[in-house]
PDB file of N, CA, C and O in Angstrom:
ATOM      1  N   MET A 114     165.191 104.408  80.326  1.00  0.00           N
ATOM      2  CA  MET A 114     166.108 105.152  79.487  1.00  0.00           C
ATOM      3  C   MET A 114     165.714 106.631  79.538  1.00  0.00           C
ATOM      4  O   MET A 114     164.544 106.961  79.490  1.00  0.00           O
ATOM      5  N   HIS A 115     166.697 107.473  79.659  1.00  0.00           N
ATOM      6  CA  HIS A 115     166.469 108.917  79.734  1.00  0.00           C
ATOM      7  C   HIS A 115     165.815 109.389  78.427  1.00  0.00           C
ATOM      8  O   HIS A 115     166.281 109.052  77.341  1.00  0.00           O
ATOM      9  N   PRO A 116     164.732 110.154  78.516  1.00  0.00           N
ATOM     10  CA  PRO A 116     164.006 110.573  77.310  1.00  0.00           C
ATOM     11  C   PRO A 116     164.856 111.360  76.310  1.00  0.00           C
ATOM     12  O   PRO A 116     164.734 111.165  75.107  1.00  0.00           O
ATOM     13  N   ALA A 117     165.739 112.222  76.793  1.00  0.00           N
ATOM     14  CA  ALA A 117     166.576 113.009  75.882  1.00  0.00           C
ATOM     15  C   ALA A 117     167.557 112.114  75.141  1.00  0.00           C
ATOM     16  O   ALA A 117     167.814 112.314  73.945  1.00  0.00           O
ATOM     17  N   VAL A 118     168.096 111.110  75.832  1.00  0.00           N
ATOM     18  CA  VAL A 118     169.032 110.178  75.195  1.00  0.00           C
ATOM     19  C   VAL A 118     168.284 109.316  74.186  1.00  0.00           C
ATOM     20  O   VAL A 118     168.767 109.082  73.074  1.00  0.00           O
ATOM     21  N   GLN A 119     167.092 108.882  74.551  1.00  0.00           N
ATOM     22  CA  GLN A 119     166.281 108.073  73.636  1.00  0.00           C
ATOM     23  C   GLN A 119     165.974 108.865  72.364  1.00  0.00           C
ATOM     24  O   GLN A 119     166.075 108.341  71.263  1.00  0.00           O
ATOM     25  N   LYS A 120     165.622 110.123  72.529  1.00  0.00           N
ATOM     26  CA  LYS A 120     165.320 110.962  71.373  1.00  0.00           C
ATOM     27  C   LYS A 120     166.563 111.137  70.506  1.00  0.00           C
ATOM     28  O   LYS A 120     166.485 111.057  69.270  1.00  0.00           O
ATOM     29  N   ALA A 121     167.727 111.357  71.118  1.00  0.00           N
ATOM     30  CA  ALA A 121     168.967 111.532  70.369  1.00  0.00           C
ATOM     31  C   ALA A 121     169.292 110.278  69.557  1.00  0.00           C
ATOM     32  O   ALA A 121     169.662 110.371  68.377  1.00  0.00           O
ATOM     33  N   ILE A 122     169.128 109.115  70.166  1.00  0.00           N
ATOM     34  CA  ILE A 122     169.389 107.856  69.453  1.00  0.00           C
ATOM     35  C   ILE A 122     168.407 107.706  68.297  1.00  0.00           C
ATOM     36  O   ILE A 122     168.783 107.334  67.184  1.00  0.00           O
ATOM     37  N   ARG A 123     167.126 108.023  68.556  1.00  0.00           N
ATOM     38  CA  ARG A 123     166.110 107.916  67.515  1.00  0.00           C
ATOM     39  C   ARG A 123     166.446 108.829  66.328  1.00  0.00           C
ATOM     40  O   ARG A 123     166.315 108.433  65.174  1.00  0.00           O
ATOM     41  N   VAL A 124     166.899 110.045  66.610  1.00  0.00           N
ATOM     42  CA  VAL A 124     167.261 110.989  65.547  1.00  0.00           C
ATOM     43  C   VAL A 124     168.426 110.442  64.730  1.00  0.00           C
ATOM     44  O   VAL A 124     168.404 110.480  63.494  1.00  0.00           O
ATOM     45  N   LEU A 125     169.433 109.928  65.400  1.00  0.00           N
ATOM     46  CA  LEU A 125     170.596 109.372  64.694  1.00  0.00           C
ATOM     47  C   LEU A 125     170.194 108.198  63.802  1.00  0.00           C
ATOM     48  O   LEU A 125     170.629 108.102  62.650  1.00  0.00           O
ATOM     49  N   VAL A 126     169.367 107.315  64.334  1.00  0.00           N
ATOM     50  CA  VAL A 126     168.917 106.161  63.552  1.00  0.00           C
ATOM     51  C   VAL A 126     168.113 106.615  62.342  1.00  0.00           C
ATOM     52  O   VAL A 126     168.283 106.105  61.241  1.00  0.00           O
ATOM     53  N   SER A 127     167.265 107.630  62.535  1.00  0.00           N
ATOM     54  CA  SER A 127     166.455 108.125  61.411  1.00  0.00           C
ATOM     55  C   SER A 127     167.324 108.790  60.346  1.00  0.00           C
ATOM     56  O   SER A 127     166.947 108.835  59.181  1.00  0.00           O
ATOM     57  N   GLU A 128     168.494 109.292  60.749  1.00  0.00           N
ATOM     58  CA  GLU A 128     169.434 109.894  59.795  1.00  0.00           C
ATOM     59  C   GLU A 128     170.323 108.833  59.143  1.00  0.00           C
ATOM     60  O   GLU A 128     171.173 109.147  58.317  1.00  0.00           O
ATOM     61  N   GLY A 129     170.156 107.591  59.546  1.00  0.00           N
ATOM     62  CA  GLY A 129     170.945 106.507  58.977  1.00  0.00           C
ATOM     63  C   GLY A 129     172.333 106.396  59.584  1.00  0.00           C
ATOM     64  O   GLY A 129     173.207 105.746  59.023  1.00  0.00           O
ATOM     65  N   LYS A 130     172.550 107.011  60.744  1.00  0.00           N
ATOM     66  CA  LYS A 130     173.849 106.986  61.405  1.00  0.00           C
ATOM     67  C   LYS A 130     173.844 105.956  62.525  1.00  0.00           C
ATOM     68  O   LYS A 130     172.811 105.662  63.106  1.00  0.00           O
ATOM     69  N   THR A 131     175.017 105.418  62.816  1.00  0.00           N
ATOM     70  CA  THR A 131     175.154 104.475  63.919  1.00  0.00           C
ATOM     71  C   THR A 131     175.365 105.259  65.203  1.00  0.00           C
ATOM     72  O   THR A 131     176.303 106.054  65.296  1.00  0.00           O
ATOM     73  N   PRO A 132     174.503 105.070  66.194  1.00  0.00           N
ATOM     74  CA  PRO A 132     174.658 105.803  67.453  1.00  0.00           C
ATOM     75  C   PRO A 132     175.928 105.379  68.197  1.00  0.00           C
ATOM     76  O   PRO A 132     176.183 104.191  68.376  1.00  0.00           O
ATOM     77  N   THR A 133     176.725 106.335  68.586  1.00  0.00           N
ATOM     78  CA  THR A 133     177.888 106.125  69.435  1.00  0.00           C
ATOM     79  C   THR A 133     177.775 107.115  70.585  1.00  0.00           C
ATOM     80  O   THR A 133     176.928 108.012  70.551  1.00  0.00           O
ATOM     81  N   VAL A 134     178.622 106.970  71.570  1.00  0.00           N
ATOM     82  CA  VAL A 134     178.576 107.891  72.709  1.00  0.00           C
ATOM     83  C   VAL A 134     178.748 109.323  72.212  1.00  0.00           C
ATOM     84  O   VAL A 134     178.010 110.226  72.600  1.00  0.00           O
ATOM     85  N   ALA A 135     179.723 109.539  71.330  1.00  0.00           N
ATOM     86  CA  ALA A 135     179.996 110.893  70.841  1.00  0.00           C
ATOM     87  C   ALA A 135     178.835 111.457  70.025  1.00  0.00           C
ATOM     88  O   ALA A 135     178.441 112.617  70.219  1.00  0.00           O
ATOM     89  N   THR A 136     178.269 110.648  69.132  1.00  0.00           N
ATOM     90  CA  THR A 136     177.180 111.170  68.300  1.00  0.00           C
ATOM     91  C   THR A 136     175.922 111.402  69.116  1.00  0.00           C
ATOM     92  O   THR A 136     175.212 112.372  68.885  1.00  0.00           O
ATOM     93  N   VAL A 137     175.660 110.527  70.078  1.00  0.00           N
ATOM     94  CA  VAL A 137     174.492 110.727  70.948  1.00  0.00           C
ATOM     95  C   VAL A 137     174.677 112.001  71.758  1.00  0.00           C
ATOM     96  O   VAL A 137     173.781 112.841  71.842  1.00  0.00           O
ATOM     97  N   LYS A 138     175.859 112.176  72.314  1.00  0.00           N
ATOM     98  CA  LYS A 138     176.123 113.358  73.131  1.00  0.00           C
ATOM     99  C   LYS A 138     175.977 114.636  72.303  1.00  0.00           C
ATOM    100  O   LYS A 138     175.469 115.642  72.788  1.00  0.00           O
ATOM    101  N   SER A 139     176.372 114.585  71.039  1.00  0.00           N
ATOM    102  CA  SER A 139     176.272 115.776  70.189  1.00  0.00           C
ATOM    103  C   SER A 139     174.829 116.140  69.871  1.00  0.00           C
ATOM    104  O   SER A 139     174.529 117.297  69.574  1.00  0.00           O
ATOM    105  N   LYS A 140     173.922 115.176  69.939  1.00  0.00           N
ATOM    106  CA  LYS A 140     172.510 115.422  69.632  1.00  0.00           C
ATOM    107  C   LYS A 140     171.680 115.814  70.855  1.00  0.00           C
ATOM    108  O   LYS A 140     170.533 116.201  70.719  1.00  0.00           O
ATOM    109  N   LEU A 141     172.259 115.719  72.040  1.00  0.00           N
ATOM    110  CA  LEU A 141     171.506 116.023  73.260  1.00  0.00           C
ATOM    111  C   LEU A 141     171.212 117.513  73.369  1.00  0.00           C
ATOM    112  O   LEU A 141     172.044 118.348  73.024  1.00  0.00           O
ATOM    113  N   THR A 142     170.031 117.821  73.873  1.00  0.00           N
ATOM    114  CA  THR A 142     169.627 119.215  74.064  1.00  0.00           C
ATOM    115  C   THR A 142     169.728 119.636  75.519  1.00  0.00           C
ATOM    116  O   THR A 142     169.412 120.771  75.845  1.00  0.00           O
ATOM    117  N   GLU A 143     170.154 118.708  76.380  1.00  0.00           N
ATOM    118  CA  GLU A 143     170.324 119.007  77.802  1.00  0.00           C
ATOM    119  C   GLU A 143     171.483 118.181  78.328  1.00  0.00           C
ATOM    120  O   GLU A 143     171.884 117.194  77.717  1.00  0.00           O
ATOM    121  N   ALA A 144     172.028 118.597  79.440  1.00  0.00           N
ATOM    122  CA  ALA A 144     173.149 117.880  80.036  1.00  0.00           C
ATOM    123  C   ALA A 144     172.674 116.544  80.608  1.00  0.00           C
ATOM    124  O   ALA A 144     171.699 116.492  81.349  1.00  0.00           O
ATOM    125  N   VAL A 145     173.378 115.479  80.219  1.00  0.00           N
ATOM    126  CA  VAL A 145     173.060 114.137  80.709  1.00  0.00           C
ATOM    127  C   VAL A 145     174.385 113.498  81.119  1.00  0.00           C
ATOM    128  O   VAL A 145     175.354 113.561  80.362  1.00  0.00           O
ATOM    129  N   PRO A 146     174.449 112.890  82.297  1.00  0.00           N
ATOM    130  CA  PRO A 146     175.696 112.260  82.732  1.00  0.00           C
ATOM    131  C   PRO A 146     176.138 111.153  81.762  1.00  0.00           C
ATOM    132  O   PRO A 146     175.318 110.426  81.206  1.00  0.00           O
ATOM    133  N   MET A 147     177.447 111.049  81.583  1.00  0.00           N
ATOM    134  CA  MET A 147     178.017 110.069  80.663  1.00  0.00           C
ATOM    135  C   MET A 147     177.565 108.641  80.966  1.00  0.00           C
ATOM    136  O   MET A 147     177.228 107.900  80.034  1.00  0.00           O
ATOM    137  N   PRO A 148     177.513 108.200  82.233  1.00  0.00           N
ATOM    138  CA  PRO A 148     177.057 106.827  82.498  1.00  0.00           C
ATOM    139  C   PRO A 148     175.630 106.573  82.002  1.00  0.00           C
ATOM    140  O   PRO A 148     175.307 105.459  81.583  1.00  0.00           O
ATOM    141  N   VAL A 149     174.783 107.590  82.029  1.00  0.00           N
ATOM    142  CA  VAL A 149     173.407 107.434  81.541  1.00  0.00           C
ATOM    143  C   VAL A 149     173.418 107.230  80.029  1.00  0.00           C
ATOM    144  O   VAL A 149     172.688 106.392  79.495  1.00  0.00           O
ATOM    145  N   ILE A 150     174.269 107.985  79.338  1.00  0.00           N
ATOM    146  CA  ILE A 150     174.386 107.848  77.877  1.00  0.00           C
ATOM    147  C   ILE A 150     174.880 106.447  77.525  1.00  0.00           C
ATOM    148  O   ILE A 150     174.316 105.772  76.661  1.00  0.00           O
ATOM    149  N   ILE A 151     175.920 106.009  78.208  1.00  0.00           N
ATOM    150  CA  ILE A 151     176.501 104.689  77.933  1.00  0.00           C
ATOM    151  C   ILE A 151     175.487 103.588  78.217  1.00  0.00           C
ATOM    152  O   ILE A 151     175.343 102.649  77.425  1.00  0.00           O
ATOM    153  N   SER A 152     174.768 103.713  79.317  1.00  0.00           N
ATOM    154  CA  SER A 152     173.758 102.722  79.671  1.00  0.00           C
ATOM    155  C   SER A 152     172.652 102.659  78.622  1.00  0.00           C
ATOM    156  O   SER A 152     172.229 101.567  78.203  1.00  0.00           O
ATOM    157  N   ALA A 153     172.183 103.815  78.192  1.00  0.00           N
ATOM    158  CA  ALA A 153     171.121 103.856  77.184  1.00  0.00           C
ATOM    159  C   ALA A 153     171.605 103.285  75.858  1.00  0.00           C
ATOM    160  O   ALA A 153     170.871 102.559  75.174  1.00  0.00           O
ATOM    161  N   LEU A 154     172.835 103.581  75.498  1.00  0.00           N
ATOM    162  CA  LEU A 154     173.389 103.072  74.249  1.00  0.00           C
ATOM    163  C   LEU A 154     173.537 101.556  74.299  1.00  0.00           C
ATOM    164  O   LEU A 154     173.230 100.865  73.321  1.00  0.00           O
ATOM    165  N   SER A 155     173.951 101.039  75.439  1.00  0.00           N
ATOM    166  CA  SER A 155     174.053  99.585  75.613  1.00  0.00           C
ATOM    167  C   SER A 155     172.680  98.937  75.507  1.00  0.00           C
ATOM    168  O   SER A 155     172.522  97.892  74.864  1.00  0.00           O
ATOM    169  N   ALA A 156     171.688  99.565  76.129  1.00  0.00           N
ATOM    170  CA  ALA A 156     170.327  99.031  76.064  1.00  0.00           C
ATOM    171  C   ALA A 156     169.820  99.033  74.623  1.00  0.00           C
ATOM    172  O   ALA A 156     169.179  98.078  74.181  1.00  0.00           O
ATOM    173  N   TYR A 157     170.128 100.086  73.885  1.00  0.00           N
ATOM    174  CA  TYR A 157     169.714 100.161  72.482  1.00  0.00           C
ATOM    175  C   TYR A 157     170.387  99.062  71.657  1.00  0.00           C
ATOM    176  O   TYR A 157     169.741  98.403  70.843  1.00  0.00           O
ATOM    177  N   LYS A 158     171.688  98.861  71.870  1.00  0.00           N
ATOM    178  CA  LYS A 158     172.416  97.847  71.096  1.00  0.00           C
ATOM    179  C   LYS A 158     171.892  96.442  71.395  1.00  0.00           C
ATOM    180  O   LYS A 158     171.863  95.592  70.515  1.00  0.00           O
ATOM    181  N   ASN A 159     171.446  96.207  72.631  1.00  0.00           N
ATOM    182  CA  ASN A 159     170.901  94.898  73.002  1.00  0.00           C
ATOM    183  C   ASN A 159     169.472  94.701  72.507  1.00  0.00           C
ATOM    184  O   ASN A 159     169.048  93.573  72.270  1.00  0.00           O
ATOM    185  N   ALA A 160     168.725  95.788  72.395  1.00  0.00           N
ATOM    186  CA  ALA A 160     167.330  95.709  71.948  1.00  0.00           C
ATOM    187  C   ALA A 160     166.971  96.965  71.149  1.00  0.00           C
ATOM    188  O   ALA A 160     166.371  97.896  71.674  1.00  0.00           O
ATOM    189  N   PRO A 161     167.366  97.016  69.864  1.00  0.00           N
ATOM    190  CA  PRO A 161     167.122  98.202  69.035  1.00  0.00           C
ATOM    191  C   PRO A 161     165.640  98.597  68.959  1.00  0.00           C
ATOM    192  O   PRO A 161     165.324  99.772  68.817  1.00  0.00           O
ATOM    193  N   GLU A 162     164.748  97.632  69.089  1.00  0.00           N
ATOM    194  CA  GLU A 162     163.319  97.948  69.006  1.00  0.00           C
ATOM    195  C   GLU A 162     162.845  98.779  70.203  1.00  0.00           C
ATOM    196  O   GLU A 162     161.789  99.405  70.146  1.00  0.00           O
ATOM    197  N   SER A 163     163.634  98.838  71.269  1.00  0.00           N
ATOM    198  CA  SER A 163     163.248  99.625  72.447  1.00  0.00           C
ATOM    199  C   SER A 163     163.208 101.119  72.143  1.00  0.00           C
ATOM    200  O   SER A 163     162.541 101.876  72.835  1.00  0.00           O
ATOM    201  N   ILE A 164     163.883 101.532  71.126  1.00  0.00           N
ATOM    202  CA  ILE A 164     163.939 102.946  70.748  1.00  0.00           C
ATOM    203  C   ILE A 164     162.732 103.339  69.901  1.00  0.00           C
ATOM    204  O   ILE A 164     162.404 104.506  69.793  1.00  0.00           O
ATOM    205  N   GLU A 165     162.078 102.371  69.289  1.00  0.00           N
ATOM    206  CA  GLU A 165     160.992 102.655  68.353  1.00  0.00           C
ATOM    207  C   GLU A 165     159.803 103.357  68.993  1.00  0.00           C
ATOM    208  O   GLU A 165     159.147 104.158  68.360  1.00  0.00           O
ATOM    209  N   ALA A 166     159.527 103.055  70.253  1.00  0.00           N
ATOM    210  CA  ALA A 166     158.366 103.656  70.911  1.00  0.00           C
ATOM    211  C   ALA A 166     158.571 105.158  71.057  1.00  0.00           C
ATOM    212  O   ALA A 166     159.605 105.612  71.517  1.00  0.00           O
ATOM    213  N   GLU A 167     157.585 105.908  70.651  1.00  0.00           N
ATOM    214  CA  GLU A 167     157.652 107.362  70.734  1.00  0.00           C
ATOM    215  C   GLU A 167     157.474 107.792  72.185  1.00  0.00           C
ATOM    216  O   GLU A 167     156.555 107.362  72.865  1.00  0.00           O
ATOM    217  N   VAL A 168     158.350 108.641  72.653  1.00  0.00           N
ATOM    218  CA  VAL A 168     158.287 109.131  74.021  1.00  0.00           C
ATOM    219  C   VAL A 168     157.729 110.546  73.998  1.00  0.00           C
ATOM    220  O   VAL A 168     158.256 111.409  73.308  1.00  0.00           O
ATOM    221  N   PRO A 169     156.640 110.799  74.734  1.00  0.00           N
ATOM    222  CA  PRO A 169     156.117 112.167  74.758  1.00  0.00           C
ATOM    223  C   PRO A 169     157.136 113.097  75.406  1.00  0.00           C
ATOM    224  O   PRO A 169     157.648 112.819  76.469  1.00  0.00           O
ATOM    225  N   GLU A 170     157.431 114.165  74.712  1.00  0.00           N
ATOM    226  CA  GLU A 170     158.427 115.098  75.210  1.00  0.00           C
ATOM    227  C   GLU A 170     157.975 116.504  74.901  1.00  0.00           C
ATOM    228  O   GLU A 170     157.293 116.744  73.910  1.00  0.00           O
ATOM    229  N   GLN A 171     158.360 117.434  75.729  1.00  0.00           N
ATOM    230  CA  GLN A 171     157.987 118.816  75.502  1.00  0.00           C
ATOM    231  C   GLN A 171     158.636 119.312  74.218  1.00  0.00           C
ATOM    232  O   GLN A 171     159.708 118.863  73.841  1.00  0.00           O
ATOM    233  N   GLU A 172     157.945 120.222  73.555  1.00  0.00           N
ATOM    234  CA  GLU A 172     158.508 120.812  72.348  1.00  0.00           C
ATOM    235  C   GLU A 172     159.758 121.599  72.708  1.00  0.00           C
ATOM    236  O   GLU A 172     159.804 122.305  73.694  1.00  0.00           O
ATOM    237  N   GLN A 173     160.762 121.442  71.872  1.00  0.00           N
ATOM    238  CA  GLN A 173     162.005 122.156  72.120  1.00  0.00           C
ATOM    239  C   GLN A 173     161.821 123.607  71.712  1.00  0.00           C
ATOM    240  O   GLN A 173     161.374 123.910  70.620  1.00  0.00           O
ATOM    241  N   SER A 174     162.150 124.496  72.614  1.00  0.00           N
ATOM    242  CA  SER A 174     161.995 125.907  72.315  1.00  0.00           C
ATOM    243  C   SER A 174     163.270 126.463  71.707  1.00  0.00           C
ATOM    244  O   SER A 174     164.354 125.928  71.885  1.00  0.00           O
ATOM    245  N   LYS A 175     163.142 127.541  70.980  1.00  0.00           N
ATOM    246  CA  LYS A 175     164.287 128.133  70.301  1.00  0.00           C
ATOM    247  C   LYS A 175     165.368 128.626  71.254  1.00  0.00           C
ATOM    248  O   LYS A 175     166.536 128.479  70.947  1.00  0.00           O
ATOM    249  N   PRO A 176     165.031 129.190  72.421  1.00  0.00           N
ATOM    250  CA  PRO A 176     166.106 129.611  73.325  1.00  0.00           C
ATOM    251  C   PRO A 176     167.016 128.464  73.739  1.00  0.00           C
ATOM    252  O   PRO A 176     168.208 128.641  73.881  1.00  0.00           O
ATOM    253  N   GLN A 177     166.471 127.254  73.927  1.00  0.00           N
ATOM    254  CA  GLN A 177     167.303 126.114  74.274  1.00  0.00           C
ATOM    255  C   GLN A 177     168.260 125.793  73.143  1.00  0.00           C
ATOM    256  O   GLN A 177     169.415 125.495  73.374  1.00  0.00           O
ATOM    257  N   THR A 178     167.778 125.844  71.916  1.00  0.00           N
ATOM    258  CA  THR A 178     168.618 125.561  70.761  1.00  0.00           C
ATOM    259  C   THR A 178     169.728 126.594  70.666  1.00  0.00           C
ATOM    260  O   THR A 178     170.879 126.250  70.426  1.00  0.00           O
ATOM    261  N   HIS A 179     169.378 127.848  70.869  1.00  0.00           N
ATOM    262  CA  HIS A 179     170.379 128.901  70.794  1.00  0.00           C
ATOM    263  C   HIS A 179     171.394 128.773  71.924  1.00  0.00           C
ATOM    264  O   HIS A 179     172.586 128.989  71.704  1.00  0.00           O
ATOM    265  N   SER A 180     170.943 128.403  73.113  1.00  0.00           N
ATOM    266  CA  SER A 180     171.880 128.281  74.221  1.00  0.00           C
ATOM    267  C   SER A 180     172.838 127.122  73.982  1.00  0.00           C
ATOM    268  O   SER A 180     174.015 127.217  74.319  1.00  0.00           O
ATOM    269  N   GLN A 181     172.366 126.048  73.379  1.00  0.00           N
ATOM    270  CA  GLN A 181     173.255 124.929  73.068  1.00  0.00           C
ATOM    271  C   GLN A 181     174.263 125.360  72.017  1.00  0.00           C
ATOM    272  O   GLN A 181     175.448 125.053  72.137  1.00  0.00           O
ATOM    273  N   LEU A 182     173.810 126.080  71.013  1.00  0.00           N
ATOM    274  CA  LEU A 182     174.716 126.568  69.984  1.00  0.00           C
ATOM    275  C   LEU A 182     175.738 127.525  70.589  1.00  0.00           C
ATOM    276  O   LEU A 182     176.925 127.473  70.254  1.00  0.00           O
ATOM    277  N   ASP A 183     175.291 128.372  71.496  1.00  0.00           N
ATOM    278  CA  ASP A 183     176.201 129.303  72.161  1.00  0.00           C
ATOM    279  C   ASP A 183     177.270 128.551  72.955  1.00  0.00           C
ATOM    280  O   ASP A 183     178.449 128.929  72.945  1.00  0.00           O
ATOM    281  N   ARG A 184     176.871 127.480  73.641  1.00  0.00           N
ATOM    282  CA  ARG A 184     177.842 126.679  74.401  1.00  0.00           C
ATOM    283  C   ARG A 184     178.857 126.030  73.465  1.00  0.00           C
ATOM    284  O   ARG A 184     180.054 126.010  73.751  1.00  0.00           O
ATOM    285  N   ILE A 185     178.385 125.519  72.352  1.00  0.00           N
ATOM    286  CA  ILE A 185     179.286 124.881  71.390  1.00  0.00           C
ATOM    287  C   ILE A 185     180.263 125.901  70.836  1.00  0.00           C
ATOM    288  O   ILE A 185     181.465 125.634  70.715  1.00  0.00           O
ATOM    289  N   GLU A 186     179.769 127.073  70.489  1.00  0.00           N
ATOM    290  CA  GLU A 186     180.645 128.125  69.962  1.00  0.00           C
ATOM    291  C   GLU A 186     181.676 128.546  71.002  1.00  0.00           C
ATOM    292  O   GLU A 186     182.842 128.762  70.679  1.00  0.00           O
ATOM    293  N   ALA A 187     181.267 128.661  72.259  1.00  0.00           N
ATOM    294  CA  ALA A 187     182.191 129.050  73.323  1.00  0.00           C
ATOM    295  C   ALA A 187     183.287 127.992  73.490  1.00  0.00           C
ATOM    296  O   ALA A 187     184.468 128.325  73.656  1.00  0.00           O
ATOM    297  N   LYS A 188     182.899 126.723  73.440  1.00  0.00           N
ATOM    298  CA  LYS A 188     183.891 125.648  73.552  1.00  0.00           C
ATOM    299  C   LYS A 188     184.861 125.680  72.378  1.00  0.00           C
ATOM    300  O   LYS A 188     186.062 125.498  72.547  1.00  0.00           O
ATOM    301  N   LEU A 189     184.337 125.910  71.189  1.00  0.00           N
ATOM    302  CA  LEU A 189     185.184 125.987  70.006  1.00  0.00           C
ATOM    303  C   LEU A 189     186.159 127.150  70.122  1.00  0.00           C
ATOM    304  O   LEU A 189     187.352 127.003  69.824  1.00  0.00           O
ATOM    305  N   ASP A 190     185.678 128.303  70.564  1.00  0.00           N
ATOM    306  CA  ASP A 190     186.548 129.464  70.748  1.00  0.00           C
ATOM    307  C   ASP A 190     187.656 129.156  71.748  1.00  0.00           C
ATOM    308  O   ASP A 190     188.819 129.518  71.543  1.00  0.00           O
ATOM    309  N   LYS A 191     187.297 128.480  72.820  1.00  0.00           N
ATOM    310  CA  LYS A 191     188.280 128.132  73.847  1.00  0.00           C
ATOM    311  C   LYS A 191     189.328 127.168  73.285  1.00  0.00           C
ATOM    312  O   LYS A 191     190.522 127.330  73.517  1.00  0.00           O
ATOM    313  N   LEU A 192     188.879 126.175  72.532  1.00  0.00           N
ATOM    314  CA  LEU A 192     189.812 125.221  71.931  1.00  0.00           C
ATOM    315  C   LEU A 192     190.743 125.899  70.934  1.00  0.00           C
ATOM    316  O   LEU A 192     191.944 125.619  70.895  1.00  0.00           O
ATOM    317  N   LEU A 193     190.202 126.798  70.131  1.00  0.00           N
ATOM    318  CA  LEU A 193     191.034 127.519  69.168  1.00  0.00           C
ATOM    319  C   LEU A 193     192.069 128.380  69.880  1.00  0.00           C
ATOM    320  O   LEU A 193     193.225 128.451  69.456  1.00  0.00           O
ATOM    321  N   ALA A 194     191.667 129.033  70.962  1.00  0.00           N
ATOM    322  CA  ALA A 194     192.603 129.848  71.730  1.00  0.00           C
ATOM    323  C   ALA A 194     193.716 128.985  72.316  1.00  0.00           C
ATOM    324  O   ALA A 194     194.903 129.369  72.301  1.00  0.00           O
ATOM    325  N   MET A 195     193.365 127.796  72.808  1.00  0.00           N
ATOM    326  CA  MET A 195     194.368 126.890  73.364  1.00  0.00           C
ATOM    327  C   MET A 195     195.339 126.436  72.284  1.00  0.00           C
ATOM    328  O   MET A 195     196.546 126.344  72.526  1.00  0.00           O
ATOM    329  N   LEU A 196     194.836 126.150  71.095  1.00  0.00           N
ATOM    330  CA  LEU A 196     195.704 125.730  69.993  1.00  0.00           C
ATOM    331  C   LEU A 196     196.647 126.855  69.570  1.00  0.00           C
ATOM    332  O   LEU A 196     197.818 126.611  69.282  1.00  0.00           O
ATOM    333  N   GLU A 197     196.148 128.072  69.541  1.00  0.00           N
ATOM    334  CA  GLU A 197     196.992 129.204  69.168  1.00  0.00           C
ATOM    335  C   GLU A 197     198.080 129.453  70.201  1.00  0.00           C
ATOM    336  O   GLU A 197     199.197 129.820  69.847  1.00  0.00           O
ATOM    337  N   GLU A 198     197.782 129.223  71.482  1.00  0.00           N
ATOM    338  CA  GLU A 198     198.782 129.394  72.531  1.00  0.00           C
ATOM    339  C   GLU A 198     199.913 128.388  72.382  1.00  0.00           C
ATOM    340  O   GLU A 198     201.062 128.700  72.666  1.00  0.00           O
ATOM    341  N   ARG A 199     199.600 127.189  71.922  1.00  0.00           N
ATOM    342  CA  ARG A 199     200.622 126.142  71.768  1.00  0.00           C
ATOM    343  C   ARG A 199     201.575 126.462  70.617  1.00  0.00           C
ATOM    344  O   ARG A 199     202.708 126.035  70.623  1.00  0.00           O
ATOM    345  N   ASN A 200     201.083 127.153  69.618  1.00  0.00           N
ATOM    346  CA  ASN A 200     201.919 127.452  68.440  1.00  0.00           C
ATOM    347  C   ASN A 200     202.661 128.694  68.653  1.00  0.00           C
ATOM    348  O   ASN A 200     203.198 129.425  68.901  1.00  0.00           O
TER     349      ASN A 200
END
């Protein structure tokens, strides 16, 4: 299982949320192909205890967090512009 996807699922579970493709994807800090997300989610649903093991991962740096936020803001701006064009 991809470490970033495993971490995203673990975070969602710790927040008391049910992991779905959309929620897992929203928690990712790096680009992961959709089939990898779906595969990891299926593996989790078949064996939830597989997520419990802590995976050593590099500390997330602030520039990565900011770049993800910047990407989200850019996508939101683009979607808003598209909606305004339709009206």
